[in-house]
Amino acid sequence: MVATNTIFQHGTLGLLVPGLYTGTITAGELLTHGDTGIGTLDGLDGEVIILNGTAYQAREDGQIREIAATETLPFASVHFEKPAISSPVAELTQAAFEKQLLKDYQLMNVFAAVRVDGRFKHIKTRVAPRQQPPYQTLVAATAHQPEFEGQAVDGTIIGYFAPQLFQGATVGGFHLHFLSQDHQLGGHVLGFEIDQATVKVQRFADFKVHLPIDNLAYLQEPFDNQAIDSAINRAER
Ligand code: ZN
């Protein structure tokens, strides 16, 4: 039976920090664990947005394309979207939106999926540039990354909220990606302002982590929690 009340995460955000960018799960397998989510591709190649069972890559050149089932990812989170109540929102900055969600859904210590469909007055994204082995650290790899901006854009923000306690395993707090309706703009969200939209929040009691235990580099990496925390704060916000 398929778990519809669980976030399935392959890998950890922390494994990206020292540069473990090799893909260790196929998109095809990932999609058996959820139809909605976010991630990155092998080689830290762009930003992944998964909506309605289809995985898309926002590339560093600004192009958006569909990901094939055989492509691999080092890190991704997915869940099955359940019909949830959507509430309308209007005229909200990112800060006001996040504050409202935290309060309305009591999110602070909860895993949740966040989906916003509608029109954005302004949206700004960035896209991680594809790396070549031997891989640099996440902070070095993301020091220079292309940013994209749009005004009056229709599209979808999809991502997660995780309790701060899980920073390192994932991103503590909000981690959001974007895909425009016309597939002309996408990436990791740096900032936005909502014009008119509907918000769906799905809360999860279960967070499942699936680790790449057949990957030698992963097995041998001496992870450093403090370095991971500071790198996530620099690279993922
Ligand atoms: Zn991201």
PDB file of C-alpha atoms and ligand atoms in Angstrom:
ATOM      1  CA  MET A   1       0.000   0.000   0.000  1.00  0.00           C
ATOM      2  CA  VAL A   2       1.201   3.456  -0.891  1.00  0.00           C
ATOM      3  CA  ALA A   3       1.804   5.788   2.010  1.00  0.00           C
ATOM      4  CA  THR A   4      -0.054   9.037   1.385  1.00  0.00           C
ATOM      5  CA  ASN A   5       0.688  10.511   4.782  1.00  0.00           C
ATOM      6  CA  THR A   6       4.484  10.471   4.573  1.00  0.00           C
ATOM      7  CA  ILE A   7       7.187  12.707   3.168  1.00  0.00           C
ATOM      8  CA  PHE A   8       9.709  10.485   1.401  1.00  0.00           C
ATOM      9  CA  GLN A   9      13.163  11.997   1.189  1.00  0.00           C
ATOM     10  CA  HIS A  10      16.056  10.451  -0.682  1.00  0.00           C
ATOM     11  CA  GLY A  11      19.449  11.460   0.732  1.00  0.00           C
ATOM     12  CA  THR A  12      20.024  14.375   3.059  1.00  0.00           C
ATOM     13  CA  LEU A  13      20.571  18.047   2.378  1.00  0.00           C
ATOM     14  CA  GLY A  14      23.725  17.570   4.439  1.00  0.00           C
ATOM     15  CA  LEU A  15      25.278  15.185   1.928  1.00  0.00           C
ATOM     16  CA  LEU A  16      25.297  17.951  -0.666  1.00  0.00           C
ATOM     17  CA  VAL A  17      27.410  20.152   1.628  1.00  0.00           C
ATOM     18  CA  PRO A  18      30.787  18.395   1.105  1.00  0.00           C
ATOM     19  CA  GLY A  19      29.889  17.838  -2.575  1.00  0.00           C
ATOM     20  CA  LEU A  20      28.259  14.407  -2.817  1.00  0.00           C
ATOM     21  CA  TYR A  21      26.313  15.298  -5.964  1.00  0.00           C
ATOM     22  CA  THR A  22      26.240  11.873  -7.595  1.00  0.00           C
ATOM     23  CA  GLY A  23      22.691  10.768  -8.327  1.00  0.00           C
ATOM     24  CA  THR A  24      21.714   7.733  -6.253  1.00  0.00           C
ATOM     25  CA  ILE A  25      18.024   7.288  -7.054  1.00  0.00           C
ATOM     26  CA  THR A  26      16.315   7.323 -10.453  1.00  0.00           C
ATOM     27  CA  ALA A  27      13.494   9.750 -11.115  1.00  0.00           C
ATOM     28  CA  GLY A  28      11.358   6.721 -11.968  1.00  0.00           C
ATOM     29  CA  GLU A  29      11.876   5.172  -8.541  1.00  0.00           C
ATOM     30  CA  LEU A  30      11.450   8.513  -6.773  1.00  0.00           C
ATOM     31  CA  LEU A  31       8.062   9.024  -8.415  1.00  0.00           C
ATOM     32  CA  THR A  32       6.795   5.744  -6.957  1.00  0.00           C
ATOM     33  CA  HIS A  33       7.076   7.476  -3.541  1.00  0.00           C
ATOM     34  CA  GLY A  34       5.234  10.657  -4.435  1.00  0.00           C
ATOM     35  CA  ASP A  35       3.731  12.752  -7.213  1.00  0.00           C
ATOM     36  CA  THR A  36       4.771  16.149  -5.876  1.00  0.00           C
ATOM     37  CA  GLY A  37       8.058  17.511  -4.541  1.00  0.00           C
ATOM     38  CA  ILE A  38      11.471  19.116  -5.063  1.00  0.00           C
ATOM     39  CA  GLY A  39      15.135  18.127  -5.452  1.00  0.00           C
ATOM     40  CA  THR A  40      18.254  18.428  -7.572  1.00  0.00           C
ATOM     41  CA  LEU A  41      19.751  16.257 -10.335  1.00  0.00           C
ATOM     42  CA  ASP A  42      23.027  14.348 -10.581  1.00  0.00           C
ATOM     43  CA  GLY A  43      25.925  16.825 -10.558  1.00  0.00           C
ATOM     44  CA  LEU A  44      23.822  19.447  -8.712  1.00  0.00           C
ATOM     45  CA  ASP A  45      22.384  20.080 -12.159  1.00  0.00           C
ATOM     46  CA  GLY A  46      19.639  22.623 -11.620  1.00  0.00           C
ATOM     47  CA  GLU A  47      16.484  22.616  -9.546  1.00  0.00           C
ATOM     48  CA  VAL A  48      13.832  19.906  -9.664  1.00  0.00           C
ATOM     49  CA  ILE A  49      10.111  20.632  -9.419  1.00  0.00           C
ATOM     50  CA  ILE A  50       7.666  17.704  -9.314  1.00  0.00           C
ATOM     51  CA  LEU A  51       3.995  18.459  -9.939  1.00  0.00           C
ATOM     52  CA  ASN A  52       1.135  16.057 -10.657  1.00  0.00           C
ATOM     53  CA  GLY A  53       3.505  13.112 -11.170  1.00  0.00           C
ATOM     54  CA  THR A  54       5.829  14.843 -13.645  1.00  0.00           C
ATOM     55  CA  ALA A  55       9.380  15.915 -12.737  1.00  0.00           C
ATOM     56  CA  TYR A  56      10.838  19.045 -14.331  1.00  0.00           C
ATOM     57  CA  GLN A  57      14.337  20.477 -14.281  1.00  0.00           C
ATOM     58  CA  ALA A  58      14.977  24.212 -14.180  1.00  0.00           C
ATOM     59  CA  ARG A  59      18.395  24.560 -15.784  1.00  0.00           C
ATOM     60  CA  GLU A  60      21.057  27.162 -15.212  1.00  0.00           C
ATOM     61  CA  ASP A  61      20.427  28.564 -18.729  1.00  0.00           C
ATOM     62  CA  GLY A  62      16.824  29.280 -17.740  1.00  0.00           C
ATOM     63  CA  GLN A  63      15.293  26.441 -19.752  1.00  0.00           C
ATOM     64  CA  ILE A  64      12.719  24.103 -18.195  1.00  0.00           C
ATOM     65  CA  ARG A  65      12.485  20.510 -19.396  1.00  0.00           C
ATOM     66  CA  GLU A  66      10.892  17.250 -18.371  1.00  0.00           C
ATOM     67  CA  ILE A  67      13.144  14.746 -16.565  1.00  0.00           C
ATOM     68  CA  ALA A  68      13.379  11.183 -17.939  1.00  0.00           C
ATOM     69  CA  ALA A  69      12.691   8.218 -15.614  1.00  0.00           C
ATOM     70  CA  THR A  70      16.314   7.018 -15.955  1.00  0.00           C
ATOM     71  CA  GLU A  71      17.889  10.281 -14.743  1.00  0.00           C
ATOM     72  CA  THR A  72      19.242  10.253 -11.193  1.00  0.00           C
ATOM     73  CA  LEU A  73      19.102  12.545  -8.176  1.00  0.00           C
ATOM     74  CA  PRO A  74      21.336  12.845  -5.082  1.00  0.00           C
ATOM     75  CA  PHE A  75      18.641  14.584  -3.013  1.00  0.00           C
ATOM     76  CA  ALA A  76      14.889  14.934  -3.352  1.00  0.00           C
ATOM     77  CA  SER A  77      11.719  15.039  -1.262  1.00  0.00           C
ATOM     78  CA  VAL A  78       8.320  13.878  -2.475  1.00  0.00           C
ATOM     79  CA  HIS A  79       4.852  13.138  -1.178  1.00  0.00           C
ATOM     80  CA  PHE A  80       1.492  12.202  -2.596  1.00  0.00           C
ATOM     81  CA  GLU A  81      -0.721  15.205  -2.827  1.00  0.00           C
ATOM     82  CA  LYS A  82      -4.008  14.627  -1.098  1.00  0.00           C
ATOM     83  CA  PRO A  83      -7.004  16.728  -1.904  1.00  0.00           C
ATOM     84  CA  ALA A  84      -6.728  19.316   0.833  1.00  0.00           C
ATOM     85  CA  ILE A  85      -8.644  22.442   1.543  1.00  0.00           C
ATOM     86  CA  SER A  86      -7.192  25.345  -0.360  1.00  0.00           C
ATOM     87  CA  SER A  87      -7.489  28.769   1.098  1.00  0.00           C
ATOM     88  CA  PRO A  88      -7.345  31.952  -0.939  1.00  0.00           C
ATOM     89  CA  VAL A  89      -4.597  34.460  -0.242  1.00  0.00           C
ATOM     90  CA  ALA A  90      -3.983  37.865  -1.748  1.00  0.00           C
ATOM     91  CA  GLU A  91      -1.466  40.668  -1.569  1.00  0.00           C
ATOM     92  CA  LEU A  92       1.112  38.964   0.614  1.00  0.00           C
ATOM     93  CA  THR A  93       4.857  39.367   0.792  1.00  0.00           C
ATOM     94  CA  GLN A  94       6.921  36.233   1.349  1.00  0.00           C
ATOM     95  CA  ALA A  95       7.597  37.197   4.962  1.00  0.00           C
ATOM     96  CA  ALA A  96       3.912  37.827   5.683  1.00  0.00           C
ATOM     97  CA  PHE A  97       2.923  34.620   3.901  1.00  0.00           C
ATOM     98  CA  GLU A  98       5.363  32.481   5.906  1.00  0.00           C
ATOM     99  CA  LYS A  99       4.339  34.111   9.160  1.00  0.00           C
ATOM    100  CA  GLN A 100       0.661  33.525   8.404  1.00  0.00           C
ATOM    101  CA  LEU A 101       1.221  29.865   7.510  1.00  0.00           C
ATOM    102  CA  LEU A 102       3.236  29.198  10.660  1.00  0.00           C
ATOM    103  CA  LYS A 103       0.432  30.630  12.751  1.00  0.00           C
ATOM    104  CA  ASP A 104      -2.625  29.303  10.894  1.00  0.00           C
ATOM    105  CA  TYR A 105      -1.319  25.737  10.590  1.00  0.00           C
ATOM    106  CA  GLN A 106       0.781  25.596  13.788  1.00  0.00           C
ATOM    107  CA  LEU A 107       3.741  24.507  11.671  1.00  0.00           C
ATOM    108  CA  MET A 108       6.713  25.190  13.933  1.00  0.00           C
ATOM    109  CA  ASN A 109       7.301  21.549  14.901  1.00  0.00           C
ATOM    110  CA  VAL A 110       5.589  19.882  11.952  1.00  0.00           C
ATOM    111  CA  PHE A 111       6.609  18.615   8.525  1.00  0.00           C
ATOM    112  CA  ALA A 112       4.372  20.114   5.872  1.00  0.00           C
ATOM    113  CA  ALA A 113       4.085  20.429   2.131  1.00  0.00           C
ATOM    114  CA  VAL A 114       3.262  23.908   0.890  1.00  0.00           C
ATOM    115  CA  ARG A 115       1.725  24.563  -2.514  1.00  0.00           C
ATOM    116  CA  VAL A 116       0.719  27.959  -3.842  1.00  0.00           C
ATOM    117  CA  ASP A 117      -1.039  28.215  -7.204  1.00  0.00           C
ATOM    118  CA  GLY A 118      -1.814  31.585  -8.643  1.00  0.00           C
ATOM    119  CA  ARG A 119      -0.446  34.889  -9.752  1.00  0.00           C
ATOM    120  CA  PHE A 120       2.701  36.381  -8.300  1.00  0.00           C
ATOM    121  CA  LYS A 121       3.386  40.086  -8.484  1.00  0.00           C
ATOM    122  CA  HIS A 122       7.036  39.263  -8.361  1.00  0.00           C
ATOM    123  CA  ILE A 123       9.084  36.092  -8.151  1.00  0.00           C
ATOM    124  CA  LYS A 124      12.835  35.595  -7.953  1.00  0.00           C
ATOM    125  CA  THR A 125      14.555  32.229  -8.317  1.00  0.00           C
ATOM    126  CA  ARG A 126      18.045  30.873  -8.624  1.00  0.00           C
ATOM    127  CA  VAL A 127      19.321  27.726 -10.254  1.00  0.00           C
ATOM    128  CA  ALA A 128      22.312  25.722  -9.059  1.00  0.00           C
ATOM    129  CA  PRO A 129      24.878  25.376 -11.847  1.00  0.00           C
ATOM    130  CA  ARG A 130      25.840  21.885 -13.015  1.00  0.00           C
ATOM    131  CA  GLN A 131      29.103  20.668 -11.481  1.00  0.00           C
ATOM    132  CA  GLN A 132      31.841  18.467 -12.902  1.00  0.00           C
ATOM    133  CA  PRO A 133      33.767  15.952 -10.769  1.00  0.00           C
ATOM    134  CA  PRO A 134      35.849  16.226  -8.685  1.00  0.00           C
ATOM    135  CA  TYR A 135      33.031  18.110  -6.987  1.00  0.00           C
ATOM    136  CA  GLN A 136      33.479  21.310  -4.981  1.00  0.00           C
ATOM    137  CA  THR A 137      31.611  21.946  -1.730  1.00  0.00           C
ATOM    138  CA  LEU A 138      28.043  23.273  -1.866  1.00  0.00           C
ATOM    139  CA  VAL A 139      29.097  26.739  -0.739  1.00  0.00           C
ATOM    140  CA  ALA A 140      31.737  26.945  -3.500  1.00  0.00           C
ATOM    141  CA  ALA A 141      29.407  25.422  -6.102  1.00  0.00           C
ATOM    142  CA  THR A 142      26.624  27.899  -5.351  1.00  0.00           C
ATOM    143  CA  ALA A 143      28.791  31.001  -4.911  1.00  0.00           C
ATOM    144  CA  HIS A 144      27.840  32.140  -8.423  1.00  0.00           C
ATOM    145  CA  GLN A 145      24.439  31.058  -9.607  1.00  0.00           C
ATOM    146  CA  PRO A 146      22.106  32.431 -12.204  1.00  0.00           C
ATOM    147  CA  GLU A 147      19.053  34.252 -10.863  1.00  0.00           C
ATOM    148  CA  PHE A 148      15.783  34.701 -12.686  1.00  0.00           C
ATOM    149  CA  GLU A 149      12.993  37.176 -12.075  1.00  0.00           C
ATOM    150  CA  GLY A 150       9.479  37.715 -13.305  1.00  0.00           C
ATOM    151  CA  GLN A 151       6.650  40.192 -12.732  1.00  0.00           C
ATOM    152  CA  ALA A 152       2.956  39.248 -12.853  1.00  0.00           C
ATOM    153  CA  VAL A 153       3.746  35.552 -13.348  1.00  0.00           C
ATOM    154  CA  ASP A 154       1.209  32.725 -13.111  1.00  0.00           C
ATOM    155  CA  GLY A 155       2.613  29.557 -11.626  1.00  0.00           C
ATOM    156  CA  THR A 156       3.108  27.217  -8.706  1.00  0.00           C
ATOM    157  CA  ILE A 157       5.310  27.327  -5.644  1.00  0.00           C
ATOM    158  CA  ILE A 158       5.909  23.869  -4.217  1.00  0.00           C
ATOM    159  CA  GLY A 159       8.067  22.879  -1.278  1.00  0.00           C
ATOM    160  CA  TYR A 160       8.255  22.000   2.365  1.00  0.00           C
ATOM    161  CA  PHE A 161       8.410  23.287   5.867  1.00  0.00           C
ATOM    162  CA  ALA A 162      10.542  21.261   8.299  1.00  0.00           C
ATOM    163  CA  PRO A 163      11.122  21.771  12.029  1.00  0.00           C
ATOM    164  CA  GLN A 164      14.402  23.527  12.798  1.00  0.00           C
ATOM    165  CA  LEU A 165      15.461  20.395  14.686  1.00  0.00           C
ATOM    166  CA  PHE A 166      15.904  18.641  11.306  1.00  0.00           C
ATOM    167  CA  GLN A 167      18.258  21.210   9.787  1.00  0.00           C
ATOM    168  CA  GLY A 168      21.003  19.154   8.163  1.00  0.00           C
ATOM    169  CA  ALA A 169      18.832  16.148   7.412  1.00  0.00           C
ATOM    170  CA  THR A 170      16.875  18.640   5.318  1.00  0.00           C
ATOM    171  CA  VAL A 171      16.421  22.411   5.244  1.00  0.00           C
ATOM    172  CA  GLY A 172      14.989  23.577   8.597  1.00  0.00           C
ATOM    173  CA  GLY A 173      12.163  26.023   7.874  1.00  0.00           C
ATOM    174  CA  PHE A 174      10.731  26.707   4.410  1.00  0.00           C
ATOM    175  CA  HIS A 175      12.368  25.291   1.255  1.00  0.00           C
ATOM    176  CA  LEU A 176      10.394  26.295  -1.836  1.00  0.00           C
ATOM    177  CA  HIS A 177      10.761  25.853  -5.600  1.00  0.00           C
ATOM    178  CA  PHE A 178       8.771  27.511  -8.405  1.00  0.00           C
ATOM    179  CA  LEU A 179       7.511  26.616 -11.863  1.00  0.00           C
ATOM    180  CA  SER A 180       5.607  29.094 -14.000  1.00  0.00           C
ATOM    181  CA  GLN A 181       2.483  27.933 -15.792  1.00  0.00           C
ATOM    182  CA  ASP A 182       4.082  28.561 -19.197  1.00  0.00           C
ATOM    183  CA  HIS A 183       7.286  26.734 -18.130  1.00  0.00           C
ATOM    184  CA  GLN A 184       9.398  29.777 -18.909  1.00  0.00           C
ATOM    185  CA  LEU A 185      10.571  30.478 -15.348  1.00  0.00           C
ATOM    186  CA  GLY A 186      11.542  28.175 -12.517  1.00  0.00           C
ATOM    187  CA  GLY A 187      14.039  27.337  -9.796  1.00  0.00           C
ATOM    188  CA  HIS A 188      14.747  27.575  -6.090  1.00  0.00           C
ATOM    189  CA  VAL A 189      12.696  30.443  -4.649  1.00  0.00           C
ATOM    190  CA  LEU A 190      14.661  33.425  -3.335  1.00  0.00           C
ATOM    191  CA  GLY A 191      11.736  35.796  -2.961  1.00  0.00           C
ATOM    192  CA  PHE A 192       8.151  36.427  -4.021  1.00  0.00           C
ATOM    193  CA  GLU A 193       5.056  38.466  -3.519  1.00  0.00           C
ATOM    194  CA  ILE A 194       1.629  36.924  -3.986  1.00  0.00           C
ATOM    195  CA  ASP A 195      -0.992  38.769  -5.990  1.00  0.00           C
ATOM    196  CA  GLN A 196      -3.900  36.287  -5.935  1.00  0.00           C
ATOM    197  CA  ALA A 197      -3.420  32.600  -5.170  1.00  0.00           C
ATOM    198  CA  THR A 198      -4.720  29.517  -3.419  1.00  0.00           C
ATOM    199  CA  VAL A 199      -2.624  27.817  -0.764  1.00  0.00           C
ATOM    200  CA  LYS A 200      -2.642  24.150   0.110  1.00  0.00           C
ATOM    201  CA  VAL A 201      -0.856  22.933   3.219  1.00  0.00           C
ATOM    202  CA  GLN A 202      -0.491  19.227   3.894  1.00  0.00           C
ATOM    203  CA  ARG A 203       0.877  18.321   7.323  1.00  0.00           C
ATOM    204  CA  PHE A 204       2.763  15.069   7.896  1.00  0.00           C
ATOM    205  CA  ALA A 205       3.368  13.083  11.051  1.00  0.00           C
ATOM    206  CA  ASP A 206       5.817  10.860   9.151  1.00  0.00           C
ATOM    207  CA  PHE A 207       9.137  11.811   7.578  1.00  0.00           C
ATOM    208  CA  LYS A 208      10.885   8.932   5.854  1.00  0.00           C
ATOM    209  CA  VAL A 209      14.582   9.209   4.973  1.00  0.00           C
ATOM    210  CA  HIS A 210      16.030   6.826   2.407  1.00  0.00           C
ATOM    211  CA  LEU A 211      19.849   6.787   2.403  1.00  0.00           C
ATOM    212  CA  PRO A 212      22.232   5.858  -0.450  1.00  0.00           C
ATOM    213  CA  ILE A 213      23.915   3.023   1.471  1.00  0.00           C
ATOM    214  CA  ASP A 214      25.475   1.545  -1.680  1.00  0.00           C
ATOM    215  CA  ASN A 215      27.389   4.751  -2.416  1.00  0.00           C
ATOM    216  CA  LEU A 216      30.977   4.485  -1.162  1.00  0.00           C
ATOM    217  CA  ALA A 217      31.576   8.248  -1.013  1.00  0.00           C
ATOM    218  CA  TYR A 218      28.494   8.621   1.193  1.00  0.00           C
ATOM    219  CA  LEU A 219      29.614   5.809   3.504  1.00  0.00           C
ATOM    220  CA  GLN A 220      33.065   7.337   3.952  1.00  0.00           C
ATOM    221  CA  GLU A 221      32.136  11.004   4.410  1.00  0.00           C
ATOM    222  CA  PRO A 222      32.849  12.320   7.950  1.00  0.00           C
ATOM    223  CA  PHE A 223      29.925  14.787   8.137  1.00  0.00           C
ATOM    224  CA  ASP A 224      30.404  17.873  10.287  1.00  0.00           C
ATOM    225  CA  ASN A 225      27.106  19.182  11.720  1.00  0.00           C
ATOM    226  CA  GLN A 226      28.323  22.725  12.255  1.00  0.00           C
ATOM    227  CA  ALA A 227      29.718  23.051   8.742  1.00  0.00           C
ATOM    228  CA  ILE A 228      26.454  21.639   7.382  1.00  0.00           C
ATOM    229  CA  ASP A 229      24.339  24.123   9.344  1.00  0.00           C
ATOM    230  CA  SER A 230      26.289  27.161   8.195  1.00  0.00           C
ATOM    231  CA  ALA A 231      26.466  25.915   4.593  1.00  0.00           C
ATOM    232  CA  ILE A 232      22.695  25.375   4.456  1.00  0.00           C
ATOM    233  CA  ASN A 233      22.108  28.872   5.787  1.00  0.00           C
ATOM    234  CA  ARG A 234      24.374  30.287   3.092  1.00  0.00           C
ATOM    235  CA  ALA A 235      23.405  28.141   0.133  1.00  0.00           C
ATOM    236  CA  GLU A 236      19.727  27.317   0.620  1.00  0.00           C
ATOM    237  CA  ARG A 237      18.122  30.538   1.773  1.00  0.00           C
TER     238      ARG A 237
HETATM  239 ZN    ZN B   1      16.066  24.286  -3.427  1.00  0.00          ZN
END
